[in-house]
XYZ file of N, CA, C and O in Angstrom:
772
model
N 79.654 53.290 118.076
C 78.354 52.921 118.617
C 78.248 51.423 118.959
O 77.449 51.030 119.780
N 79.041 50.609 118.292
C 78.997 49.164 118.532
C 79.901 48.755 119.691
O 80.019 47.580 120.002
N 80.578 49.720 120.312
C 81.449 49.406 121.430
C 82.804 48.864 121.015
O 83.529 48.292 121.826
N 83.157 49.071 119.754
C 84.450 48.595 119.265
C 85.501 49.700 119.378
O 85.197 50.871 119.248
N 86.741 49.289 119.607
C 87.847 50.228 119.716
C 88.149 50.814 118.341
O 88.480 50.083 117.410
N 88.010 52.129 118.202
C 88.238 52.806 116.923
C 89.701 53.189 116.737
O 90.234 53.115 115.649
N 90.319 53.640 117.818
C 91.717 54.067 117.750
C 92.305 54.004 119.151
O 91.576 53.997 120.143
N 93.630 53.974 119.207
C 94.304 53.905 120.496
C 95.593 54.699 120.420
O 96.334 54.613 119.444
N 95.834 55.481 121.466
C 97.090 56.215 121.563
C 97.893 55.639 122.719
O 97.382 55.506 123.831
N 99.130 55.303 122.461
C 100.039 54.821 123.491
C 101.054 55.907 123.788
O 101.712 56.416 122.885
N 101.174 56.240 125.045
C 102.045 57.305 125.515
C 103.454 57.160 124.952
O 104.078 56.114 125.064
N 103.961 58.243 124.338
C 105.280 58.237 123.703
C 106.363 58.710 124.667
O 107.445 58.140 124.739
N 106.066 59.767 125.424
C 107.013 60.316 126.396
C 106.706 59.728 127.768
O 105.788 60.177 128.449
N 107.444 58.726 128.162
C 107.199 58.067 129.439
C 107.824 58.845 130.592
O 108.877 59.463 130.445
N 107.181 58.796 131.754
C 107.647 59.503 132.931
C 108.865 58.809 133.524
O 108.798 57.617 133.845
N 109.980 59.528 133.670
C 111.193 58.919 134.224
C 110.960 58.375 135.642
O 110.302 59.013 136.458
N 111.498 57.210 135.898
C 111.460 56.515 137.187
C 110.079 56.011 137.579
O 109.931 55.342 138.578
N 109.061 56.328 136.805
C 107.722 55.843 137.089
C 107.240 54.900 135.988
O 106.574 53.913 136.266
N 107.599 55.211 134.752
C 107.233 54.374 133.609
C 108.449 53.963 132.787
O 108.392 53.038 132.005
N 109.536 54.692 132.977
C 110.737 54.464 132.188
C 111.955 54.642 133.080
O 111.982 55.529 133.920
N 112.930 53.754 132.925
C 114.162 53.842 133.704
C 115.272 54.423 132.844
O 115.681 53.794 131.868
N 115.762 55.616 133.194
C 116.902 56.158 132.443
C 118.099 55.213 132.579
O 118.349 54.664 133.647
N 118.809 55.000 131.494
C 119.993 54.136 131.464
C 119.670 52.727 131.968
O 120.455 52.120 132.691
N 118.502 52.226 131.563
C 118.089 50.884 131.971
C 119.135 49.861 131.545
O 119.606 49.868 130.419
N 119.520 49.001 132.464
C 120.525 47.986 132.189
C 121.945 48.464 132.440
O 122.870 47.672 132.530
N 122.135 49.775 132.546
C 123.455 50.344 132.791
C 123.594 50.731 134.264
O 124.604 50.455 134.900
N 122.552 51.374 134.795
C 122.555 51.813 136.190
C 121.486 51.050 136.951
O 120.341 50.958 136.514
N 121.853 50.501 138.086
C 120.878 49.863 138.990
C 120.450 50.934 139.985
O 121.207 51.330 140.861
N 119.229 51.444 139.836
C 118.733 52.538 140.655
C 118.345 52.036 142.039
O 117.735 50.973 142.175
N 118.670 52.802 143.089
C 118.282 52.401 144.448
C 116.760 52.390 144.610
O 116.054 53.140 143.941
N 116.245 51.569 145.510
C 114.808 51.420 145.734
C 114.163 52.718 146.229
O 112.971 52.912 146.037
N 114.932 53.600 146.862
C 114.336 54.841 147.350
C 114.094 55.831 146.208
O 113.352 56.791 146.355
N 114.701 55.573 145.044
C 114.443 56.417 143.866
C 113.283 55.842 143.057
O 112.395 56.562 142.635
N 113.309 54.525 142.830
C 112.243 53.877 142.068
C 112.149 52.407 142.441
O 113.159 51.773 142.725
N 110.933 51.903 142.407
C 110.728 50.468 142.620
C 110.514 49.763 141.283
O 110.300 48.557 141.247
N 110.588 50.524 140.215
C 110.392 49.979 138.873
C 111.552 49.060 138.513
O 112.711 49.459 138.597
N 111.249 47.833 138.146
C 112.276 46.868 137.763
C 112.658 47.018 136.291
O 113.797 46.855 135.908
N 111.653 47.307 135.479
C 111.844 47.389 134.039
C 110.892 48.446 133.489
O 109.742 48.516 133.911
N 111.369 49.268 132.569
C 110.536 50.318 132.004
C 109.516 49.775 131.011
O 109.662 48.686 130.462
N 108.459 50.551 130.810
C 107.449 50.208 129.821
C 107.961 50.537 128.428
O 108.923 51.282 128.261
N 107.286 50.036 127.423
C 107.646 50.314 126.030
C 106.829 51.524 125.579
O 105.601 51.510 125.677
N 107.498 52.580 125.111
C 106.748 53.770 124.678
C 106.018 53.523 123.353
O 106.419 52.671 122.556
N 104.953 54.294 123.145
C 104.263 54.254 121.869
C 105.134 54.866 120.789
O 106.152 55.499 121.077
N 104.737 54.697 119.539
C 105.566 55.211 118.450
C 104.793 56.005 117.404
O 105.336 56.370 116.376
N 103.508 56.282 117.676
C 102.761 57.066 116.695
C 101.820 58.047 117.395
O 101.267 57.753 118.451
N 101.671 59.207 116.772
C 100.812 60.266 117.280
C 99.403 60.051 116.725
O 99.041 60.607 115.695
N 98.633 59.249 117.412
C 97.298 58.877 116.953
C 96.343 60.061 117.035
O 96.249 60.723 118.068
N 95.646 60.318 115.944
C 94.591 61.330 115.928
C 93.243 60.622 116.029
O 93.004 59.632 115.331
N 92.384 61.124 116.898
C 91.033 60.603 117.035
C 90.109 61.528 116.255
O 90.366 62.720 116.162
N 89.051 60.961 115.685
C 88.137 61.794 114.898
C 86.701 61.489 115.274
O 86.289 60.332 115.357
N 85.956 62.571 115.516
C 84.521 62.493 115.746
C 83.913 63.569 114.862
O 84.126 64.751 115.089
N 83.230 63.148 113.802
C 82.682 64.065 112.812
C 83.828 64.910 112.237
O 84.809 64.362 111.761
N 83.753 66.248 112.331
C 84.823 67.097 111.800
C 85.911 67.381 112.833
O 86.903 68.017 112.526
N 85.696 66.926 114.042
C 86.657 67.171 115.125
C 87.760 66.110 115.098
O 87.483 64.915 115.105
N 89.013 66.583 115.039
C 90.189 65.705 115.090
C 91.032 66.156 116.275
O 91.356 67.341 116.394
N 91.365 65.221 117.141
C 92.121 65.626 118.322
C 93.184 64.615 118.705
O 93.078 63.435 118.417
N 94.219 65.162 119.333
C 95.255 64.336 119.935
C 95.010 64.327 121.429
O 94.348 65.222 121.961
N 95.548 63.312 122.103
C 95.310 63.182 123.543
C 96.595 62.851 124.292
O 96.793 61.718 124.716
N 97.494 63.828 124.461
C 98.693 63.578 125.254
C 98.318 63.202 126.684
O 97.319 63.680 127.215
N 99.126 62.356 127.273
C 98.819 61.813 128.589
C 99.799 62.345 129.634
O 101.010 62.210 129.482
N 99.268 62.936 130.670
C 99.986 63.343 131.874
C 101.280 64.112 131.586
O 101.248 65.256 131.163
N 102.422 63.503 131.797
C 103.765 64.082 131.638
C 103.947 64.713 130.263
O 104.647 65.702 130.099
N 103.323 64.133 129.230
C 103.491 64.620 127.854
C 102.960 66.036 127.665
O 103.363 66.727 126.737
N 102.051 66.480 128.534
C 101.489 67.819 128.416
C 102.524 68.913 128.653
O 102.291 70.071 128.348
N 103.678 68.544 129.201
C 104.743 69.513 129.463
C 105.584 69.816 128.233
O 106.355 70.766 128.246
N 105.465 69.018 127.181
C 106.367 69.123 126.044
C 105.701 69.786 124.838
O 104.804 69.215 124.227
N 106.170 70.986 124.473
C 105.572 71.709 123.339
C 105.600 70.901 122.038
O 104.656 70.949 121.252
N 106.682 70.154 121.810
C 106.807 69.420 120.548
C 105.772 68.311 120.407
O 105.412 67.941 119.291
N 105.256 67.788 121.514
C 104.223 66.754 121.447
C 102.930 67.368 120.905
O 102.337 66.855 119.958
N 102.502 68.486 121.494
C 101.299 69.171 121.004
C 101.493 69.612 119.558
O 100.603 69.458 118.726
N 102.646 70.177 119.272
C 102.934 70.660 117.922
C 102.764 69.538 116.904
O 102.156 69.715 115.854
N 103.279 68.373 117.217
C 103.201 67.242 116.287
C 101.748 66.831 116.032
O 101.359 66.583 114.892
N 100.946 66.761 117.096
C 99.534 66.413 116.907
C 98.835 67.428 116.010
O 98.107 67.062 115.091
N 99.048 68.723 116.284
C 98.373 69.775 115.514
C 98.901 69.802 114.084
O 98.131 69.955 113.134
N 100.193 69.624 113.911
C 100.780 69.578 112.568
C 100.184 68.431 111.756
O 99.963 68.546 110.554
N 99.891 67.332 112.434
C 99.304 66.161 111.767
C 97.807 66.300 111.509
O 97.211 65.406 110.916
N 97.196 67.409 112.006
C 95.792 67.648 111.677
C 94.828 67.811 112.834
O 93.630 67.998 112.613
N 95.291 67.744 114.076
C 94.385 67.953 115.204
C 93.860 69.387 115.176
O 94.631 70.318 114.988
N 92.541 69.556 115.357
C 91.996 70.907 115.399
C 91.526 71.290 116.807
O 90.967 72.355 117.015
N 91.754 70.444 117.770
C 91.708 70.759 119.192
C 92.436 69.642 119.912
O 92.816 68.642 119.305
N 92.686 69.814 121.205
C 93.439 68.812 121.956
C 92.674 68.405 123.207
O 91.907 69.190 123.755
N 92.916 67.181 123.634
C 92.370 66.674 124.886
C 93.557 66.317 125.769
O 94.413 65.531 125.384
N 93.622 66.927 126.930
C 94.712 66.689 127.876
C 94.175 65.832 129.021
O 93.258 66.242 129.720
N 94.735 64.635 129.201
C 94.320 63.776 130.307
C 95.496 63.592 131.258
O 96.636 63.461 130.827
N 95.194 63.632 132.570
C 96.278 63.567 133.533
C 95.795 63.073 134.893
O 94.632 63.239 135.248
N 96.719 62.469 135.619
C 96.494 62.097 137.011
C 97.610 62.765 137.800
O 98.766 62.378 137.682
N 97.272 63.765 138.568
C 98.277 64.534 139.302
C 98.129 64.377 140.808
O 98.477 65.265 141.574
N 97.631 63.226 141.238
C 97.420 62.997 142.670
C 98.730 63.057 143.447
O 98.733 63.371 144.633
N 99.838 62.771 142.781
C 101.143 62.804 143.446
C 101.457 64.191 144.008
O 102.154 64.319 145.003
N 100.911 65.244 143.411
C 101.151 66.608 143.887
C 100.359 66.933 145.149
O 100.720 67.840 145.900
N 99.239 66.238 145.361
C 98.381 66.561 146.499
C 97.780 67.951 146.327
O 97.792 68.526 145.239
N 97.271 68.524 147.403
C 96.656 69.861 147.319
C 97.716 70.967 147.401
O 97.789 71.719 148.360
N 98.566 71.036 146.382
C 99.644 72.026 146.332
C 99.463 72.912 145.109
O 98.469 72.810 144.390
N 100.461 73.717 144.818
C 100.410 74.560 143.616
C 100.768 73.774 142.356
O 100.566 74.266 141.249
N 101.296 72.558 142.510
C 101.720 71.750 141.364
C 100.665 71.590 140.280
O 100.934 71.836 139.096
N 99.426 71.188 140.620
C 98.400 71.051 139.594
C 98.074 72.354 138.871
O 97.766 72.349 137.683
N 98.164 73.477 139.563
C 97.915 74.769 138.908
C 99.057 75.127 137.959
O 98.850 75.752 136.915
N 100.269 74.720 138.309
C 101.407 74.957 137.421
C 101.298 74.116 136.158
O 101.583 74.600 135.060
N 100.871 72.879 136.286
C 100.727 72.049 135.077
C 99.568 72.546 134.215
O 99.636 72.465 132.991
N 98.526 73.080 134.852
C 97.446 73.704 134.079
C 97.998 74.881 133.288
O 97.663 75.060 132.109
N 98.863 75.680 133.908
C 99.474 76.824 133.219
C 100.289 76.366 132.015
O 100.306 77.028 130.972
N 100.962 75.222 132.132
C 101.726 74.698 130.992
C 100.803 74.346 129.832
O 101.127 74.606 128.673
N 99.641 73.790 130.149
C 98.686 73.441 129.098
C 98.133 74.706 128.441
O 97.875 74.718 127.237
N 97.993 75.779 129.199
C 97.576 77.066 128.623
C 98.589 77.490 127.557
O 98.214 77.923 126.462
N 99.870 77.339 127.854
C 100.909 77.669 126.864
C 100.784 76.788 125.624
O 100.963 77.256 124.504
N 100.488 75.498 125.804
C 100.341 74.594 124.650
C 99.190 75.069 123.757
O 99.280 75.022 122.529
N 98.103 75.548 124.364
C 96.963 76.047 123.585
C 97.367 77.271 122.774
O 97.077 77.367 121.578
N 98.064 78.207 123.423
C 98.479 79.451 122.758
C 99.500 79.175 121.666
O 99.404 79.715 120.558
N 100.489 78.340 121.952
C 101.535 78.047 120.962
C 100.955 77.523 119.653
O 101.433 77.860 118.576
N 99.918 76.715 119.754
C 99.349 76.075 118.566
C 97.999 76.632 118.154
O 97.415 76.187 117.176
N 97.493 77.610 118.902
C 96.196 78.239 118.630
C 95.072 77.200 118.520
O 94.269 77.223 117.593
N 95.039 76.291 119.511
C 93.979 75.283 119.554
C 93.336 75.275 120.941
O 93.979 75.571 121.943
N 92.061 74.932 120.979
C 91.369 74.762 122.254
C 91.830 73.455 122.887
O 92.228 72.518 122.185
N 91.765 73.413 124.211
C 92.156 72.208 124.944
C 91.061 71.873 125.954
O 90.620 72.736 126.710
N 90.645 70.616 125.933
C 89.756 70.081 126.961
C 90.644 69.287 127.906
O 91.280 68.321 127.490
N 90.729 69.724 129.157
C 91.640 69.079 130.113
C 90.843 68.312 131.155
O 90.000 68.881 131.847
N 91.127 67.016 131.265
C 90.463 66.169 132.241
C 91.513 65.622 133.195
O 92.447 64.941 132.779
N 91.352 65.931 134.484
C 92.319 65.520 135.497
C 91.600 64.771 136.614
O 90.526 65.192 137.048
N 92.202 63.682 137.079
C 91.550 62.898 138.125
C 91.422 63.658 139.438
O 90.386 63.623 140.077
N 92.480 64.333 139.867
C 92.437 65.057 141.141
C 92.838 66.515 140.983
O 92.722 67.292 141.924
N 93.333 66.884 139.822
C 93.805 68.250 139.585
C 92.709 69.066 138.910
O 91.531 68.741 139.005
N 93.090 70.113 138.202
C 92.127 71.034 137.615
C 91.663 70.537 136.249
O 92.457 70.412 135.319
N 90.379 70.243 136.147
C 89.758 69.920 134.863
C 89.167 71.210 134.323
O 88.492 71.946 135.064
N 89.442 71.503 133.045
C 89.029 72.811 132.514
C 88.966 72.787 130.994
O 89.472 71.869 130.350
N 88.374 73.823 130.443
C 88.411 74.097 129.013
C 89.258 75.343 128.808
O 89.102 76.335 129.527
N 90.142 75.307 127.827
C 91.027 76.427 127.505
C 90.800 76.780 126.043
O 90.809 75.900 125.181
N 90.594 78.065 125.750
C 90.368 78.462 124.362
C 91.705 78.650 123.631
O 92.767 78.615 124.254
N 91.679 78.822 122.312
C 92.920 78.947 121.537
C 93.789 80.153 121.914
O 94.960 80.200 121.554
N 93.224 81.119 122.634
C 94.012 82.271 123.080
C 94.561 82.079 124.490
O 95.147 82.988 125.060
N 94.333 80.903 125.055
C 94.877 80.597 126.367
C 94.000 80.988 127.536
O 94.415 80.890 128.685
N 92.777 81.395 127.267
C 91.870 81.759 128.364
C 91.197 80.502 128.905
O 90.697 79.685 128.124
N 91.200 80.371 130.213
C 90.479 79.258 130.836
C 89.019 79.680 130.883
O 88.640 80.565 131.657
N 88.203 79.077 130.018
C 86.811 79.518 129.886
C 85.910 78.917 130.944
O 84.884 79.503 131.296
N 86.266 77.740 131.455
C 85.523 77.158 132.575
C 86.372 76.063 133.215
O 87.265 75.505 132.585
N 86.087 75.808 134.477
C 86.810 74.765 135.215
C 85.854 74.112 136.197
O 84.905 74.739 136.649
N 86.143 72.872 136.536
C 85.340 72.170 137.534
C 85.736 72.700 138.906
O 86.930 72.780 139.220
N 84.742 73.087 139.705
C 85.011 73.543 141.066
C 83.798 73.229 141.944
O 82.700 72.987 141.432
N 84.031 73.236 143.242
C 82.913 72.990 144.158
C 82.248 74.325 144.530
O 82.618 75.374 144.006
N 81.312 74.279 145.437
C 80.574 75.480 145.843
C 81.438 76.551 146.488
O 81.055 77.715 146.527
N 82.619 76.165 146.978
C 83.520 77.123 147.628
C 84.602 77.636 146.683
O 85.489 78.366 147.106
N 84.580 77.197 145.432
C 85.570 77.635 144.456
C 86.814 76.768 144.402
O 87.721 77.038 143.621
N 86.866 75.702 145.212
C 88.020 74.794 145.180
C 87.990 73.992 143.878
O 86.928 73.558 143.425
N 89.167 73.823 143.267
C 89.220 73.097 141.992
C 90.141 71.884 142.026
O 90.410 71.273 140.998
N 90.637 71.511 143.210
C 91.448 70.305 143.366
C 90.672 69.280 144.191
O 90.002 69.648 145.153
N 90.766 68.027 143.806
C 90.099 66.939 144.515
C 88.592 67.180 144.627
O 87.995 66.999 145.684
N 87.985 67.641 143.526
C 86.538 67.850 143.480
C 85.956 67.055 142.315
O 86.658 66.709 141.371
N 84.672 66.775 142.407
C 83.973 66.070 141.329
C 83.123 67.061 140.554
O 82.665 68.061 141.098
N 82.909 66.747 139.285
C 82.038 67.605 138.500
C 82.162 67.326 137.021
O 82.995 66.518 136.595
N 81.335 67.970 136.267
C 81.360 67.847 134.810
C 81.278 69.238 134.194
O 80.799 70.182 134.822
N 81.758 69.320 132.966
C 81.696 70.566 132.204
C 81.232 70.255 130.791
O 81.490 69.160 130.277
N 80.612 71.232 130.160
C 80.263 71.119 128.741
C 80.597 72.455 128.087
O 80.410 73.515 128.683
N 81.124 72.382 126.876
C 81.491 73.594 126.137
C 81.536 73.249 124.660
O 81.969 72.154 124.283
N 81.096 74.145 123.817
C 81.226 73.965 122.374
C 82.660 74.299 121.995
O 83.016 75.475 121.873
N 83.471 73.284 121.844
C 84.899 73.458 121.577
C 85.100 73.996 120.160
O 84.659 73.373 119.195
N 85.762 75.161 120.023
C 86.028 75.674 118.680
C 87.110 74.827 117.998
O 88.100 74.461 118.621
N 86.886 74.533 116.728
C 87.852 73.736 115.962
C 88.739 74.664 115.152
O 88.249 75.449 114.344
N 90.032 74.598 115.379
C 90.991 75.458 114.679
C 91.462 74.779 113.402
O 91.825 73.609 113.415
N 91.484 75.522 112.324
C 91.967 74.977 111.059
C 93.282 75.601 110.616
O 94.004 75.040 109.830
N 93.587 76.793 111.124
C 94.837 77.432 110.726
C 95.962 77.024 111.662
O 95.736 76.710 112.827
N 97.157 77.011 111.139
C 98.336 76.630 111.914
C 99.079 77.884 112.361
O 99.291 78.801 111.588
N 99.491 77.908 113.617
C 100.254 79.041 114.135
C 101.680 79.011 113.582
O 102.127 78.007 113.019
N 102.388 80.091 113.780
C 103.789 80.151 113.354
C 104.582 79.043 114.038
O 105.379 78.349 113.416
N 104.343 78.875 115.346
C 105.063 77.833 116.077
C 104.740 76.441 115.532
O 105.627 75.612 115.363
N 103.470 76.189 115.238
C 103.090 74.883 114.704
C 103.797 74.626 113.374
O 104.316 73.536 113.137
N 103.844 75.634 112.521
C 104.463 75.458 111.194
C 105.979 75.350 111.257
O 106.580 74.586 110.516
N 106.610 76.139 112.145
C 108.077 76.237 112.118
C 108.787 75.695 113.354
O 110.020 75.635 113.373
N 108.044 75.357 114.389
C 108.662 74.796 115.587
C 109.534 75.790 116.323
O 109.242 76.980 116.384
N 110.619 75.297 116.867
C 111.503 76.111 117.703
C 112.549 76.881 116.907
O 113.691 77.022 117.347
N 112.174 77.407 115.748
C 113.112 78.128 114.898
C 113.685 79.355 115.624
O 114.867 79.654 115.492
N 112.868 80.053 116.402
C 113.347 81.221 117.128
C 114.399 80.813 118.160
O 115.460 81.427 118.255
N 114.120 79.769 118.934
C 115.073 79.304 119.950
C 116.377 78.851 119.295
O 117.474 79.132 119.804
N 116.259 78.178 118.170
C 117.471 77.738 117.454
C 118.271 78.932 116.934
O 119.500 78.937 116.966
N 117.574 79.946 116.447
C 118.253 81.145 115.952
C 118.982 81.859 117.097
O 120.123 82.302 116.931
N 118.339 81.949 118.254
C 118.980 82.569 119.415
C 120.223 81.768 119.809
O 121.280 82.346 120.090
N 120.134 80.454 119.821
C 121.299 79.609 120.143
C 122.425 79.827 119.142
O 123.599 79.900 119.525
N 122.074 79.947 117.868
C 123.090 80.173 116.834
C 123.774 81.522 117.034
O 125.003 81.626 116.916
N 123.012 82.557 117.354
C 123.584 83.886 117.601
C 124.511 83.843 118.809
O 125.624 84.379 118.778
N 124.078 83.195 119.887
C 124.912 83.087 121.094
C 126.190 82.327 120.783
O 127.286 82.725 121.210
N 126.097 81.246 120.023
C 127.280 80.467 119.638
C 128.243 81.324 118.814
O 129.455 81.311 119.060
N 127.700 82.080 117.866
C 128.546 82.973 117.059
C 129.228 84.023 117.932
O 130.420 84.312 117.744
N 128.504 84.583 118.878
C 129.088 85.583 119.773
C 130.185 84.955 120.637
O 131.235 85.555 120.829
N 129.953 83.761 121.115
C 130.943 83.057 121.935
C 132.206 82.765 121.124
O 133.325 83.025 121.584
N 132.030 82.259 119.912
C 133.174 81.979 119.048
C 133.929 83.258 118.702
O 135.163 83.273 118.656
N 133.186 84.340 118.486
C 133.809 85.627 118.190
C 134.650 86.105 119.376
O 135.775 86.592 119.195
N 134.121 85.954 120.584
C 134.865 86.357 121.795
C 136.123 85.511 121.962
O 137.198 86.045 122.272
N 136.002 84.220 121.754
C 137.166 83.325 121.870
C 138.214 83.706 120.827
O 139.410 83.788 121.123
N 137.762 83.975 119.612
C 138.681 84.346 118.528
C 139.417 85.640 118.874
O 140.628 85.751 118.688
N 138.683 86.642 119.397
C 139.305 87.927 119.776
C 140.309 87.760 120.893
O 141.390 88.364 120.865
N 139.988 86.950 121.911
C 140.902 86.727 123.030
C 142.171 86.034 122.544
O 143.287 86.423 122.905
N 142.050 85.070 121.696
C 143.228 84.342 121.160
C 144.054 85.220 120.253
O 145.266 85.098 120.204
N 143.392 86.094 119.509
C 144.105 86.977 118.598
C 144.955 87.987 119.365
O 146.056 88.332 118.958
N 144.445 88.456 120.510
C 145.181 89.415 121.328
C 146.326 88.762 122.082
O 147.264 89.428 122.467
N 146.217 87.452 122.337
C 147.254 86.765 123.114
C 148.497 86.486 122.344
O 148.925 86.582 121.365
């Protein structure tokens, strides 16, 4: 209420060639790939914001694509998420709808509601089951490059999903099984030779 900064989140996953240079100092990237001279310094902590009983994380733009980022915020105590993004680079294409779909997966994986605010893309509310409950649109139903506001009583999730508690255990198990099968095949081929 006094206008003082309560908390700050600094983006941890920087966008390649726009905020971060892969192999900085090792590879001199051509100007047609990036005009970035030096990458930014990534943040190092998953800041949780709190308003009354509501605790939320706020991944920024590119970070919304990474399941482990959302998982970490929710594991640390977020009971809903706020997704902020600027997707003007996509223009009026399917790109903004695809990134919205990724955020739907983040909501389902962690069973948390998401409030998504986008400068030119789709701003929406997503419930913990992945349903888009409302979105900003104009009178013709367009939801890109439109102005508007939304209000929704965001449900606060207190339980942790299997994915939130255990992460990518299923994917790791599948990789282990495939590795075992591959080693078994190699062993059989060598044994017959």
